[in-house]
Short mmCIF file of C-alpha atoms in Angstrom, two decimals:
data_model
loop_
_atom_site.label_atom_id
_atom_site.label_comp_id
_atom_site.label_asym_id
_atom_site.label_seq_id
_atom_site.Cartn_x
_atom_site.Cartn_y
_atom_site.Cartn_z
CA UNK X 149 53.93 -30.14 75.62
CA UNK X 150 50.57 -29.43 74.40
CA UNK X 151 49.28 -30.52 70.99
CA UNK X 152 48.17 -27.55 69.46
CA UNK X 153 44.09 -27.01 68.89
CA UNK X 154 42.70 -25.11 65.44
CA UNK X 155 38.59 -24.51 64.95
CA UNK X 156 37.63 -25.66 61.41
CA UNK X 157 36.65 -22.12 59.32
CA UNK X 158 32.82 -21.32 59.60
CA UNK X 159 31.14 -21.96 55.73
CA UNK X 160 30.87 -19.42 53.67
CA UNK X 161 27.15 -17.46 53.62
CA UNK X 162 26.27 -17.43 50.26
CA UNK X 163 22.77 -17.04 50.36
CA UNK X 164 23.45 -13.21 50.16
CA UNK X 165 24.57 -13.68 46.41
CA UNK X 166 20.90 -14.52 44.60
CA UNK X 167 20.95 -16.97 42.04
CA UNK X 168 24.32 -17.71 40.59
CA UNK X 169 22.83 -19.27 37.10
CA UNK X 170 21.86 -15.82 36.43
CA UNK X 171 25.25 -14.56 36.13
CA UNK X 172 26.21 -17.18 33.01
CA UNK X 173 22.75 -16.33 31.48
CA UNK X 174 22.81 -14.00 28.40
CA UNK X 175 23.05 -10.73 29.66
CA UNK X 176 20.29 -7.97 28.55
CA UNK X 177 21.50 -6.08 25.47
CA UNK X 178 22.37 -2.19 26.27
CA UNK X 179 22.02 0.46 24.40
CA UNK X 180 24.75 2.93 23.89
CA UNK X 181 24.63 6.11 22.29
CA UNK X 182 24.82 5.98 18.50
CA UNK X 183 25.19 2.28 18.49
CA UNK X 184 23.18 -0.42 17.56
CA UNK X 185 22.38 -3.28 19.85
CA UNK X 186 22.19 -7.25 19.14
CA UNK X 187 18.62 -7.66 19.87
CA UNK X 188 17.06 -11.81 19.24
CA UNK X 189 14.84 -12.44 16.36
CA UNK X 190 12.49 -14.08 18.98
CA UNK X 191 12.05 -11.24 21.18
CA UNK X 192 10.98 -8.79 17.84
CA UNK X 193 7.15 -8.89 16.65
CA UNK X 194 5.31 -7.69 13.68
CA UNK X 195 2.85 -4.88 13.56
CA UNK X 196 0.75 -4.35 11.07
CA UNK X 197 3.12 -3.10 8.39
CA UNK X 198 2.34 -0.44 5.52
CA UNK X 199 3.28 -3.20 2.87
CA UNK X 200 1.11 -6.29 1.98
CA UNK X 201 1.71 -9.46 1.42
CA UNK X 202 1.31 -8.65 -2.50
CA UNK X 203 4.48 -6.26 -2.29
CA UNK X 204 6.94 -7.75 -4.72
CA UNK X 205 9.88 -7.33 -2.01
CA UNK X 206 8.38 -9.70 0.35
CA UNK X 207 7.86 -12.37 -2.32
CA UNK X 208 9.41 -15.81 -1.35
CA UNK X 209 12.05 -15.55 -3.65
CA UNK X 210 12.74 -11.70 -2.69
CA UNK X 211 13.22 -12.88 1.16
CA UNK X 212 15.56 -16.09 -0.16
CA UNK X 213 17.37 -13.48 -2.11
CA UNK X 214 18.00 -11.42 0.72
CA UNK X 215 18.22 -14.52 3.46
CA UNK X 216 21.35 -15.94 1.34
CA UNK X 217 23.00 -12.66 1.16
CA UNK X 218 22.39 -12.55 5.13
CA UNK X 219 23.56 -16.01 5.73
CA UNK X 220 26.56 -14.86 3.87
CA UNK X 221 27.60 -11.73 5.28
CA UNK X 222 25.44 -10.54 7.91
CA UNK X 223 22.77 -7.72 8.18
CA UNK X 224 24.80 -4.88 7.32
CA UNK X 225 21.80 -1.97 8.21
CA UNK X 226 20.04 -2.48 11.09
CA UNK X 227 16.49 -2.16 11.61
CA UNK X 228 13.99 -0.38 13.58
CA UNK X 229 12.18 -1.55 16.70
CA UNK X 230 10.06 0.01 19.47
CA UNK X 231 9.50 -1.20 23.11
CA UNK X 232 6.48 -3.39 23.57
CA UNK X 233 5.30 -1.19 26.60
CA UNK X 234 2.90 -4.72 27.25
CA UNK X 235 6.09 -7.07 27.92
CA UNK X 236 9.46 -5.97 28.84
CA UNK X 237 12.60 -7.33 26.71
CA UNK X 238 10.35 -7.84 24.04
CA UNK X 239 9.55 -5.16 20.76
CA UNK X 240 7.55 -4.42 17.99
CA UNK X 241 9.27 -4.12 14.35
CA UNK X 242 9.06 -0.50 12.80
CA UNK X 243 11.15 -1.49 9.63
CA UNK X 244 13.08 -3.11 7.85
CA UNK X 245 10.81 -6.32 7.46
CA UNK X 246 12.62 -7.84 4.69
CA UNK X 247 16.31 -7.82 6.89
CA UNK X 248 13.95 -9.28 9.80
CA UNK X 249 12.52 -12.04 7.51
CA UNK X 250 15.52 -12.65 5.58
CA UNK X 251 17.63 -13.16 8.95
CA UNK X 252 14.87 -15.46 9.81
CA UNK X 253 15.74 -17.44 6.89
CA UNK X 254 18.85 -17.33 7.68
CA UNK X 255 18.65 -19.04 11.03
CA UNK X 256 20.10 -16.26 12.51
CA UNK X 257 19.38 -15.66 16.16
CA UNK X 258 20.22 -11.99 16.74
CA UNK X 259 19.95 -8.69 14.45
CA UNK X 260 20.94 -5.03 14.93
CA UNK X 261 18.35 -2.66 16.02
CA UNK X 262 17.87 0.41 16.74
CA UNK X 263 15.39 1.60 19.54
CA UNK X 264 13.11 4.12 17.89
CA UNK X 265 9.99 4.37 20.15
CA UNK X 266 7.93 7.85 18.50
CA UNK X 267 8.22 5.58 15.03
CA UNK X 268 4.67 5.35 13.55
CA UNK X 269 3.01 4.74 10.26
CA UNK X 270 3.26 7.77 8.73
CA UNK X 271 7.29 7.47 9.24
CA UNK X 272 7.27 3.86 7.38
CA UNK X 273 4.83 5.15 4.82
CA UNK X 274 7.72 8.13 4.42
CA UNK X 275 10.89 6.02 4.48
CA UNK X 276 8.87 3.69 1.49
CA UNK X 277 8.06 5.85 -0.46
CA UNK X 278 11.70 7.38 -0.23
CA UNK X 279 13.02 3.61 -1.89
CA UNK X 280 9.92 3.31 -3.44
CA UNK X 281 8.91 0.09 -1.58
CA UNK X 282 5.69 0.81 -1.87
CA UNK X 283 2.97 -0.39 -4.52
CA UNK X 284 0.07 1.82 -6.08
CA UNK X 285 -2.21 -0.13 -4.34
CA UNK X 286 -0.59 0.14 -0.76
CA UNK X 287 -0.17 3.86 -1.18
CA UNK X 288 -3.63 4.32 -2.00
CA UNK X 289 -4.72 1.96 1.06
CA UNK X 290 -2.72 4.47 3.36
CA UNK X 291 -4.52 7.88 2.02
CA UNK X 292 -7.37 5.52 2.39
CA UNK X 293 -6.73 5.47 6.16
CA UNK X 294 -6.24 8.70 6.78
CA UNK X 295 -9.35 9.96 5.00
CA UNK X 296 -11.08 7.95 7.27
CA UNK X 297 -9.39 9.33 9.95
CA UNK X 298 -10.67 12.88 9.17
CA UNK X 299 -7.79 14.08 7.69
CA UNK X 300 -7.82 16.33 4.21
CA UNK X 301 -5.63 15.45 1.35
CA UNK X 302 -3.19 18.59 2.47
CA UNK X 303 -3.00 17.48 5.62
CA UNK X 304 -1.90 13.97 4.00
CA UNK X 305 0.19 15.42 1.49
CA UNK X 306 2.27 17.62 4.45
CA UNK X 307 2.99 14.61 6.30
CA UNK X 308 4.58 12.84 3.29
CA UNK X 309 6.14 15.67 1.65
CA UNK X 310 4.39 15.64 -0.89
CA UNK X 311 2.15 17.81 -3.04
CA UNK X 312 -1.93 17.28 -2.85
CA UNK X 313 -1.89 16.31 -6.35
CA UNK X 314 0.25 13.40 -5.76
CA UNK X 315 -2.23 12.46 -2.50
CA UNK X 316 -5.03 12.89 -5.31
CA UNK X 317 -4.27 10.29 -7.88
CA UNK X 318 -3.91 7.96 -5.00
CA UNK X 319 -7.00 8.86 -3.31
CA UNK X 320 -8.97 8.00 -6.81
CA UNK X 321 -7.72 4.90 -6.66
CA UNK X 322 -10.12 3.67 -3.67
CA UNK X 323 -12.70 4.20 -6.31
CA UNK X 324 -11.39 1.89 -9.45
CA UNK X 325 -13.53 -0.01 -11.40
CA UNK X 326 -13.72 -3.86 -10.02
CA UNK X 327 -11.53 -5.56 -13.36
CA UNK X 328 -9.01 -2.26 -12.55
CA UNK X 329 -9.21 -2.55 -9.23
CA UNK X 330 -8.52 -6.31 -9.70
CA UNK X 331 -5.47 -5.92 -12.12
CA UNK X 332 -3.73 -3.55 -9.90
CA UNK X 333 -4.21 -6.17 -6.92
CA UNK X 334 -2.56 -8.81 -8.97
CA UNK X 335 0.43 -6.63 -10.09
CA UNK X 336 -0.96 -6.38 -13.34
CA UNK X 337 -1.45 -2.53 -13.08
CA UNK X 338 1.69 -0.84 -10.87
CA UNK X 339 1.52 2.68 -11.74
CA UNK X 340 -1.09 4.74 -10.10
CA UNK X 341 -0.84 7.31 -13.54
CA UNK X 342 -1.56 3.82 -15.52
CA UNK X 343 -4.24 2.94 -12.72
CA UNK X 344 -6.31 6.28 -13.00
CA UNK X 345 -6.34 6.56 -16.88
CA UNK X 346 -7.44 2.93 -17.18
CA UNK X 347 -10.13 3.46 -14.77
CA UNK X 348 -11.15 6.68 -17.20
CA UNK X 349 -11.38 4.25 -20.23
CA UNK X 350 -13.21 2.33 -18.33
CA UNK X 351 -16.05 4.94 -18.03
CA UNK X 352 -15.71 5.27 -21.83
CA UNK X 353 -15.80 1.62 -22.95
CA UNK X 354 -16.56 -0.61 -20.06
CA UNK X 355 -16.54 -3.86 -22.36
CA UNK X 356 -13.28 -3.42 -24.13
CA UNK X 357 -11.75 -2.85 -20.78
CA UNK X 358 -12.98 -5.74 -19.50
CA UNK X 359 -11.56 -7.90 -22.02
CA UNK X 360 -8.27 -6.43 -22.73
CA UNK X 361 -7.62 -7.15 -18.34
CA UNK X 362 -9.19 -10.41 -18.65
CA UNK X 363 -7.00 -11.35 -21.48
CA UNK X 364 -3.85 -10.13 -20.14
CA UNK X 365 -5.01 -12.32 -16.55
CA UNK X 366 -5.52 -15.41 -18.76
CA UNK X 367 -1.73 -14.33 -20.99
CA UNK X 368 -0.22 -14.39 -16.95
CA UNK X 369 -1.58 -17.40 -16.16
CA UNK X 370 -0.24 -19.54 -19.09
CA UNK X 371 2.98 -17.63 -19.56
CA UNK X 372 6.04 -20.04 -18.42
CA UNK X 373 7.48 -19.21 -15.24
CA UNK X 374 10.46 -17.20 -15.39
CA UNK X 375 13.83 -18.37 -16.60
CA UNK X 376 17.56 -17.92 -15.65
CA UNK X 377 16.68 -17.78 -11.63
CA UNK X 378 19.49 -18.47 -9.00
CA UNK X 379 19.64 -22.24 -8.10
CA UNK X 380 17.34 -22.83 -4.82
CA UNK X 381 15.09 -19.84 -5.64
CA UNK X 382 11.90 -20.50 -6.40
CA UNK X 383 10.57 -18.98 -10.27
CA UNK X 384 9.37 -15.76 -10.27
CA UNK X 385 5.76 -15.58 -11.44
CA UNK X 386 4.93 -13.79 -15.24
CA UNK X 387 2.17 -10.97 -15.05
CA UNK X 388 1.07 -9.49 -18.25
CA UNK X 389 1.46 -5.63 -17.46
CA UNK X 390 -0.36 -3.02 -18.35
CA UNK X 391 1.19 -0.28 -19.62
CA UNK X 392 0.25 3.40 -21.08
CA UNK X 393 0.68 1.98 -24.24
CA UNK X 394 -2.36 -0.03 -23.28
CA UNK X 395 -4.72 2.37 -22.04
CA UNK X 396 -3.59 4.77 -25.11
CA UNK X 397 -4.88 2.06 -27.78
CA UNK X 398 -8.33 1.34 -25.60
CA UNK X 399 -9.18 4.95 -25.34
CA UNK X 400 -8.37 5.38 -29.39
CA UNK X 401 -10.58 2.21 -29.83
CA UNK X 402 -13.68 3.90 -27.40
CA UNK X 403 -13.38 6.81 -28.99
CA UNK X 404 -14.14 5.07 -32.79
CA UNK X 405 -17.01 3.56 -31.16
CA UNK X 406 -18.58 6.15 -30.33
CA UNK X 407 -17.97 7.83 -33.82
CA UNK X 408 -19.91 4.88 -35.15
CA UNK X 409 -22.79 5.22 -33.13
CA UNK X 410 -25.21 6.98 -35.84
CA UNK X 411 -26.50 9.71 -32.74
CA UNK X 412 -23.28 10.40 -31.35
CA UNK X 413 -22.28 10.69 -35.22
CA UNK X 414 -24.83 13.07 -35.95
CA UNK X 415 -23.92 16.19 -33.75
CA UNK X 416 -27.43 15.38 -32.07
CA UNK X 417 -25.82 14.56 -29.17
CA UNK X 418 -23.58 17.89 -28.72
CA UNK X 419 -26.62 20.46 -29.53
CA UNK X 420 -28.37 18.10 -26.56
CA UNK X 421 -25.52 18.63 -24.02
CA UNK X 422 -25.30 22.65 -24.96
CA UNK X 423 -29.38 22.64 -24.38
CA UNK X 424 -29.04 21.51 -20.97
CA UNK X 425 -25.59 22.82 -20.33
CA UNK X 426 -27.54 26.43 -20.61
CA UNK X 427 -30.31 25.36 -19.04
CA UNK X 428 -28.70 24.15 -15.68
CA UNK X 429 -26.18 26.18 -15.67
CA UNK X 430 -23.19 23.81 -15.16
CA UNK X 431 -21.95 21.71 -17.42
CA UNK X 432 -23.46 18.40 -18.65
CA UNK X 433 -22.07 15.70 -20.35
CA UNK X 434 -23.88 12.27 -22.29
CA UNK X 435 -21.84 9.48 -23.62
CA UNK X 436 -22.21 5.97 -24.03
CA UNK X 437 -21.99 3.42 -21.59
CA UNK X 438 -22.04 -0.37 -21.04
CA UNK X 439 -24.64 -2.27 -22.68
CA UNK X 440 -25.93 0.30 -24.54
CA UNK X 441 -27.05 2.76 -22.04
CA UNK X 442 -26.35 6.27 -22.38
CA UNK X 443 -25.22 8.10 -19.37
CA UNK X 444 -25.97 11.95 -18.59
CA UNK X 445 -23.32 13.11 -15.89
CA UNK X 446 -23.45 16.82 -14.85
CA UNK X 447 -21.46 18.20 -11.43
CA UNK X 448 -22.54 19.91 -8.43
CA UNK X 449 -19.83 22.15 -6.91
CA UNK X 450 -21.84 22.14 -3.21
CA UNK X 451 -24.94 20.66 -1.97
CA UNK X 452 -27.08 24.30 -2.63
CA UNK X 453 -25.65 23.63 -6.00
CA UNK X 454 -27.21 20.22 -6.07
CA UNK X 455 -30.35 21.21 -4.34
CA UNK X 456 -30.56 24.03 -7.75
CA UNK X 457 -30.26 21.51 -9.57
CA UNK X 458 -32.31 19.77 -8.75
CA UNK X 459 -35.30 22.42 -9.13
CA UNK X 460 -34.14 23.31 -12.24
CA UNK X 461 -34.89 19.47 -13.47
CA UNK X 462 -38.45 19.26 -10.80
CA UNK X 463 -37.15 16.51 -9.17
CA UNK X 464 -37.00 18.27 -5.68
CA UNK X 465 -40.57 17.50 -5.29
CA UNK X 466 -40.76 13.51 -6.58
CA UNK X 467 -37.49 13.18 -3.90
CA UNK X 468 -39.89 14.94 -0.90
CA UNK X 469 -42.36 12.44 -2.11
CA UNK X 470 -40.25 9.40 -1.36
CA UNK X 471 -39.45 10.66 1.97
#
């Protein structure tokens, strides 16, 4: 009897499967409709966002604030990314900055996102205003922008829904006074309203202006920082605000000076601004400035307007003359 034979199996071919570490890698997230997806905190970038550093919400104790309530129970609202068209699996932040930094406090290593890729600035200029994350100053930066970009304030104010007027007040804030312009930087100043009218009593009494902000800086500086904060966040800093209040008793105060000023007492002034009121046709205005100088401001309504204007006082000529 014959012992029976058996061929030992051929090996299995498994150079048709590709790389089997790739399987028990972490598997791209997917998107599926209406849902969210688990995106990692490394893979998400910042753009240049609509808010500052200066915003009051991205503070280091406003991101601890939010980090501990993240560490606790999660990011409950995702944010908003778009594709970096540049590097695939990777994306740019559209909002929600403060849930991204927070969760980077946190130590977390994913967050919820949703893919949003025709987000742009005017959307997270919208959405801030909306929760009024904005400040004066960063609003005024954005109409800023725009302007330069060619568009008018109606264009502006359509985009935000808003009304021109409100696209105004900001738009006269790229013009502030420097010790304005400096106390609205500082958080000093945080209503555009406050910001405008302070900037007007400026124009009235430069020096008293001056002062009263430089005061307040020096009354923010030495004020104690802030007590009763959570343990393990850091004090929040004191700022001397300005306030209507403010502006109301600087204005009252310009407006006495100028009462004492013997001309402006007289009525010489008024029969002056009447004279050339008539004269040029348009309305003319003299008050006292810084220093002691008197200014005469008058408004043309177009340049032919200015170029009248200009006849009327023979100045047309003496400006050819320097050309």
């Amino acid at each position: 009897m014959k012992a029976s034979t058996s061929k030992a199996p051929a090996p299995l071919d498994l150079s048709r499967m590709g790389n089997l570490a790739s399987m028990l890698a972490t598997p791209e997230p997917t998107l599926q409709s209406g849902q969210p997806m688990e995106l990692r905190l490394d893979k998400i970038k910042l753009k240049p966002q609509v808010r500052t550093a200066e915003n009051p919400g991205l503070s280091p104790e406003s991101i601890a604030e939010i980090g501990a309530s993240i560490k606790a129970r999660g990011v409950k609202t995702p944010i908003s990314v778009c594709e970096d068209p540049d590097n695939a699996g990777e994306y740019f932040l559209n909002h929600g900055e403060r849930r991204y930094r927070g969760s980077l406090w946190a130590e977390k290593v994913t967050i919820p996102a949703f893919v949003d890729n025709d987000h742009d600035e005017d959307d997270q200029i919208v959405e801030n205003i909306q929760r009024e994350g904005l400040t004066a100053r960063e609003l005024a930066d954005y109409v800023g922008r725009k302007l330069s970009q060619g568009l008018t304030q109606a264009e502006i104010a359509a985009k935000l829904g808003k009304s021109k007027a409100y696209v105004s007040q900001y738009a006269a804030m790229l013009n502030l006074p420097e010790p304005v312009a400096q106390a609205v930087t500082d958080g000093r100043i945080t209503d555009v309203t406050v910001a405008n009218e302070m900037a007007r009593a400026y124009k009235e009494n430069p020096k008293a202006v001056t002062a009263a902000l430089e005061q307040g800086s020096l009354a923010a500086k030495q004020s104690p920082a802030g007590q009763g904060e959570e343990p393990g966040l850091a004090a929040k800093p004191a700022t001397a605000r300005v306030n209507r209040d403010t502006v109301k008793t600087l204005r009252t105060k310009a407006k006495k000076a100028v009462k004492k000023d013997p001309v402006f007492a007289s009525g010489d002034v008024k029969r002056v601004e009447r004279a050339l009121s008539d004269h040029l046709a348009t309305k003319v205005t003299i008050r006292s400035g810084a220093k002691g100088r008197i200014e005469l401001v008058t408004q043309a309504t177009s340049w032919d307007h200015f170029n009248s204007l200009m006849d009327k006082m023979s100045l047309s000529k003496a400006i050819e003359s320097e050309g």
